mmCIF file of C-alpha atoms in Angstrom:
data_model
loop_
_atom_site.group_PDB
_atom_site.id
_atom_site.type_symbol
_atom_site.label_atom_id
_atom_site.label_comp_id
_atom_site.label_asym_id
_atom_site.label_seq_id
_atom_site.Cartn_x
_atom_site.Cartn_y
_atom_site.Cartn_z
ATOM 1 C CA MET A 1 71.739 33.785 -5.634
ATOM 2 C CA ASN A 2 72.798 36.691 -7.694
ATOM 3 C CA THR A 3 71.864 36.464 -11.585
ATOM 4 C CA SER A 4 75.748 35.925 -12.186
ATOM 5 C CA ARG A 5 76.131 32.861 -10.596
ATOM 6 C CA ILE A 6 72.642 31.479 -12.063
ATOM 7 C CA LEU A 7 73.479 32.474 -15.463
ATOM 8 C CA THR A 8 76.760 31.302 -15.599
ATOM 9 C CA ARG A 9 75.496 27.964 -13.717
ATOM 10 C CA CYS A 10 72.843 27.715 -16.448
ATOM 11 C CA ALA A 11 75.142 28.488 -19.778
ATOM 12 C CA LEU A 12 77.461 25.774 -18.721
ATOM 13 C CA ALA A 13 74.621 23.379 -17.648
ATOM 14 C CA VAL A 14 73.015 23.833 -20.756
ATOM 15 C CA ALA A 15 75.998 22.712 -22.667
ATOM 16 C CA GLY A 16 76.097 19.455 -21.066
ATOM 17 C CA ALA A 17 77.343 17.368 -18.290
ATOM 18 C CA ALA A 18 79.182 14.602 -17.610
ATOM 19 C CA GLY A 19 83.200 15.249 -16.819
ATOM 20 C CA VAL A 20 82.880 19.078 -18.046
ATOM 21 C CA LEU A 21 79.928 20.068 -16.334
ATOM 22 C CA ALA A 22 81.279 19.225 -12.604
ATOM 23 C CA VAL A 23 84.677 20.772 -13.382
ATOM 24 C CA VAL A 24 83.235 24.254 -15.075
ATOM 25 C CA VAL A 25 80.622 24.822 -12.893
ATOM 26 C CA ALA A 26 83.078 24.685 -9.670
ATOM 27 C CA VAL A 27 84.231 28.126 -9.558
ATOM 28 C CA ILE A 28 81.496 30.381 -8.257
ATOM 29 C CA PRO A 29 81.901 33.879 -10.113
ATOM 30 C CA GLN A 30 82.350 37.338 -8.008
ATOM 31 C CA GLU A 31 79.562 39.126 -7.216
ATOM 32 C CA GLU A 32 78.409 41.256 -10.026
ATOM 33 C CA THR A 33 77.565 45.197 -9.694
ATOM 34 C CA PRO A 34 73.998 46.506 -10.623
ATOM 35 C CA ALA A 35 75.636 48.211 -13.713
ATOM 36 C CA ALA A 36 76.950 44.745 -15.101
ATOM 37 C CA GLN A 37 73.888 43.110 -14.302
ATOM 38 C CA SER A 38 71.967 45.586 -16.470
ATOM 39 C CA GLY A 39 74.098 45.144 -19.288
ATOM 40 C CA LYS A 40 73.267 40.963 -19.777
ATOM 41 C CA SER A 41 74.523 39.823 -23.640
ATOM 42 C CA PRO A 42 71.375 38.153 -25.272
ATOM 43 C CA PRO A 43 73.794 34.459 -25.505
ATOM 44 C CA LEU A 44 73.033 34.685 -21.115
ATOM 45 C CA LEU A 45 69.552 35.566 -21.074
ATOM 46 C CA ALA A 46 68.868 32.725 -23.725
ATOM 47 C CA ALA A 47 70.780 30.480 -21.402
ATOM 48 C CA LEU A 48 68.786 31.308 -18.220
ATOM 49 C CA THR A 49 65.253 30.861 -20.795
ATOM 50 C CA GLN A 50 66.349 27.835 -21.911
ATOM 51 C CA ALA A 51 67.005 26.433 -18.455
ATOM 52 C CA ALA A 52 63.838 27.327 -17.060
ATOM 53 C CA SER A 53 62.495 25.049 -19.887
ATOM 54 C CA LEU A 54 64.931 21.928 -18.771
ATOM 55 C CA PRO A 55 63.552 19.145 -16.463
ATOM 56 C CA TYR A 56 63.583 19.609 -12.818
ATOM 57 C CA ALA A 57 66.444 17.081 -13.031
ATOM 58 C CA CYS A 58 68.597 19.545 -15.176
ATOM 59 C CA GLN A 59 67.570 22.821 -12.995
ATOM 60 C CA GLU A 60 68.631 20.470 -10.335
ATOM 61 C CA ALA A 61 72.184 20.193 -12.257
ATOM 62 C CA ILE A 62 72.714 23.659 -12.952
ATOM 63 C CA PHE A 63 71.817 24.929 -9.676
ATOM 64 C CA LYS A 64 73.460 22.330 -6.889
ATOM 65 C CA THR A 65 76.702 21.059 -9.236
ATOM 66 C CA GLY A 66 78.766 24.016 -8.168
ATOM 67 C CA ASP A 67 77.895 23.544 -4.456
ATOM 68 C CA GLN A 68 78.811 19.915 -4.587
ATOM 69 C CA PHE A 69 81.736 20.568 -6.660
ATOM 70 C CA ALA A 70 82.960 23.589 -4.420
ATOM 71 C CA THR A 71 86.603 23.743 -4.801
ATOM 72 C CA THR A 72 89.271 25.992 -2.679
ATOM 73 C CA ARG A 73 92.270 26.286 -5.133
ATOM 74 C CA TYR A 74 90.611 25.731 -8.555
ATOM 75 C CA ALA A 75 89.781 29.024 -10.486
ATOM 76 C CA VAL A 76 87.697 29.445 -14.307
ATOM 77 C CA PRO A 77 89.377 32.508 -15.919
ATOM 78 C CA ASP A 78 86.544 34.823 -16.940
ATOM 79 C CA GLU A 79 87.547 34.505 -20.494
ATOM 80 C CA PHE A 80 86.924 30.750 -20.594
ATOM 81 C CA TRP A 81 83.098 31.784 -19.203
ATOM 82 C CA ASP A 82 82.476 34.299 -22.126
ATOM 83 C CA ALA A 83 83.649 31.360 -24.665
ATOM 84 C CA ALA A 84 81.825 29.082 -23.156
ATOM 85 C CA VAL A 85 78.432 30.779 -23.368
ATOM 86 C CA ALA A 86 79.207 31.960 -27.174
ATOM 87 C CA ALA A 87 79.721 28.467 -28.087
ATOM 88 C CA LEU A 88 76.630 27.929 -26.482
ATOM 89 C CA GLY A 89 74.364 29.503 -29.213
ATOM 90 C CA SER A 90 75.922 26.889 -31.911
ATOM 91 C CA LEU A 91 74.517 24.176 -30.288
ATOM 92 C CA THR A 92 71.713 22.070 -32.669
ATOM 93 C CA GLU A 93 68.304 21.204 -31.545
ATOM 94 C CA THR A 94 69.561 17.424 -31.454
ATOM 95 C CA GLU A 95 72.459 18.727 -29.240
ATOM 96 C CA ARG A 96 70.350 20.335 -26.835
ATOM 97 C CA ALA A 97 67.456 17.192 -26.841
ATOM 98 C CA GLU A 98 70.815 15.115 -25.074
ATOM 99 C CA LEU A 99 69.144 17.308 -21.859
ATOM 100 C CA THR A 100 66.770 14.971 -20.475
ATOM 101 C CA ARG A 101 65.585 14.017 -16.923
ATOM 102 C CA PRO A 102 67.170 10.446 -17.359
ATOM 103 C CA ALA A 103 70.700 11.992 -18.361
ATOM 104 C CA CYS A 104 70.696 14.742 -15.942
ATOM 105 C CA ALA A 105 69.238 12.525 -12.939
ATOM 106 C CA ALA A 106 72.093 9.906 -13.705
ATOM 107 C CA TRP A 107 74.635 12.956 -13.899
ATOM 108 C CA ASN A 108 72.789 14.380 -10.553
ATOM 109 C CA SER A 109 73.694 10.421 -8.894
ATOM 110 C CA TRP A 110 77.442 10.531 -10.099
ATOM 111 C CA ALA A 111 78.004 14.021 -9.211
ATOM 112 C CA THR A 112 76.810 13.303 -5.246
ATOM 113 C CA ALA A 113 78.816 10.337 -5.263
ATOM 114 C CA ASN A 114 81.969 11.786 -6.635
ATOM 115 C CA SER A 115 82.046 15.192 -5.462
ATOM 116 C CA SER A 116 84.703 14.812 -3.028
ATOM 117 C CA ALA A 117 87.331 13.166 -5.355
ATOM 118 C CA VAL A 118 86.666 15.185 -8.016
ATOM 119 C CA THR A 119 86.965 18.343 -5.889
ATOM 120 C CA GLY A 120 90.592 17.112 -4.310
ATOM 121 C CA GLU A 121 91.296 16.598 -7.812
ATOM 122 C CA LEU A 122 90.977 20.014 -9.554
ATOM 123 C CA ASP A 123 92.605 21.672 -6.326
ATOM 124 C CA ASN A 124 95.564 19.321 -6.792
ATOM 125 C CA ARG A 125 96.040 19.714 -10.054
ATOM 126 C CA TYR A 126 95.831 23.218 -10.267
ATOM 127 C CA ARG A 127 98.217 24.109 -7.537
ATOM 128 C CA ASN A 128 100.386 21.778 -8.982
ATOM 129 C CA ALA A 129 100.231 23.122 -12.669
ATOM 130 C CA ALA A 130 102.414 25.963 -14.017
ATOM 131 C CA LEU A 131 101.308 29.632 -14.188
ATOM 132 C CA PRO A 132 99.855 31.393 -15.808
ATOM 133 C CA MET A 133 96.052 30.823 -14.449
ATOM 134 C CA CYS A 134 94.560 29.632 -17.963
ATOM 135 C CA ASN A 135 97.154 27.032 -17.549
ATOM 136 C CA LYS A 136 96.706 25.945 -14.347
ATOM 137 C CA PHE A 137 92.807 25.645 -15.409
ATOM 138 C CA THR A 138 93.102 23.761 -18.710
ATOM 139 C CA VAL A 139 95.818 21.363 -17.130
ATOM 140 C CA ALA A 140 93.610 21.010 -14.365
ATOM 141 C CA THR A 141 90.177 20.185 -16.259
ATOM 142 C CA VAL A 142 91.689 18.376 -18.683
ATOM 143 C CA GLY A 143 93.692 16.128 -16.116
ATOM 144 C CA THR A 144 90.339 15.782 -13.907
ATOM 145 C CA VAL A 145 88.062 14.847 -16.549
ATOM 146 C CA ARG A 146 90.744 12.401 -18.471
ATOM 147 C CA LYS A 147 90.552 10.547 -14.827
ATOM 148 C CA PHE A 148 86.753 10.681 -14.206
ATOM 149 C CA SER A 149 84.892 10.684 -17.735
ATOM 150 C CA ALA A 150 85.153 7.171 -18.206
ATOM 151 C CA ASN A 151 83.453 6.660 -14.737
ATOM 152 C CA THR A 152 80.498 8.769 -15.480
ATOM 153 C CA PRO A 153 77.176 6.817 -16.250
ATOM 154 C CA ALA A 154 76.412 5.662 -19.586
ATOM 155 C CA ALA A 155 72.761 7.929 -19.511
ATOM 156 C CA ALA A 156 75.057 10.934 -19.231
ATOM 157 C CA ARG A 157 77.273 10.062 -22.553
ATOM 158 C CA GLY A 158 74.992 12.338 -24.649
ATOM 159 C CA LEU A 159 75.780 15.293 -22.433
ATOM 160 C CA GLU A 160 78.972 14.615 -22.595
ATOM 161 C CA LYS A 161 79.405 14.871 -26.140
ATOM 162 C CA VAL A 162 78.031 17.948 -25.882
ATOM 163 C CA VAL A 163 80.251 19.146 -23.359
ATOM 164 C CA LYS A 164 83.241 18.028 -25.575
ATOM 165 C CA LYS A 165 81.688 20.233 -28.508
ATOM 166 C CA VAL A 166 81.460 23.469 -25.980
ATOM 167 C CA TRP A 167 84.606 22.713 -24.855
ATOM 168 C CA THR A 168 86.498 22.432 -28.362
ATOM 169 C CA GLU A 169 85.140 25.539 -29.483
ATOM 170 C CA ALA A 170 85.754 27.740 -26.421
ATOM 171 C CA MET A 171 89.265 26.515 -26.764
ATOM 172 C CA THR A 172 89.595 27.415 -30.575
ATOM 173 C CA ASP A 173 88.084 30.884 -29.957
ATOM 174 C CA LEU A 174 90.640 31.507 -27.027
ATOM 175 C CA SER A 175 93.622 29.903 -28.993
ATOM 176 C CA ALA A 176 93.228 32.561 -31.896
ATOM 177 C CA THR A 177 91.896 35.571 -28.817
ATOM 178 C CA ALA A 178 93.515 35.396 -25.509
ATOM 179 C CA SER A 179 95.486 38.170 -25.115
ATOM 180 C CA ASP A 180 98.393 36.341 -23.357
ATOM 181 C CA ALA A 181 100.653 34.269 -25.994
ATOM 182 C CA ALA A 182 100.897 31.375 -23.095
ATOM 183 C CA CYS A 183 97.378 31.532 -22.937
ATOM 184 C CA ARG A 184 96.915 31.111 -26.284
ATOM 185 C CA THR A 185 99.283 28.331 -26.442
ATOM 186 C CA SER A 186 97.419 26.620 -23.120
ATOM 187 C CA TYR A 187 94.588 26.937 -24.972
ATOM 188 C CA SER A 188 95.463 25.280 -28.327
ATOM 189 C CA THR A 189 97.083 22.511 -26.448
ATOM 190 C CA ALA A 190 93.611 21.821 -24.875
ATOM 191 C CA LYS A 191 91.336 21.969 -27.562
ATOM 192 C CA THR A 192 91.068 18.374 -27.979
ATOM 193 C CA ALA A 193 92.749 16.895 -24.892
ATOM 194 C CA TRP A 194 90.326 14.163 -23.522
#
């Protein structure tokens, strides 16, 4: 597994799990060139370092969730990855403390039991949403999270709060900075959508 995939998964898993982790980690990014790998940003390296100190169940959530939710259509825009990693930097110690062995173990069990349904939902919603890609992403993500978050285990609820914070911060940033006006609107609409 290349560094880009590991860092992306770590960054998002450090943010939390519950509904959004299934959605966000579902896409495996393109292979990264050696030149790009040499220019890793400090937030990505910090996320990898934090992931290494997590309980085994949380590390398992990081590295297996992307495989469990291997979608065929659903895609995450690169600009979201960047905004999500930036939002990770604002997590408090209390929020990071939600990444416990029981919470991650509960998430892992739920993900195993529900991966097929979540993957199908993401792909279908993505396929049926209107372009541009950013809108397809937000519509599919929010719709799927709304559908499944009520069924995630109670032990993972703290993770879900952390994920909502990262999502809201990333959407807030993208609603102001995305280069496409339609994407800015889509991100703005998705800020507090669930």
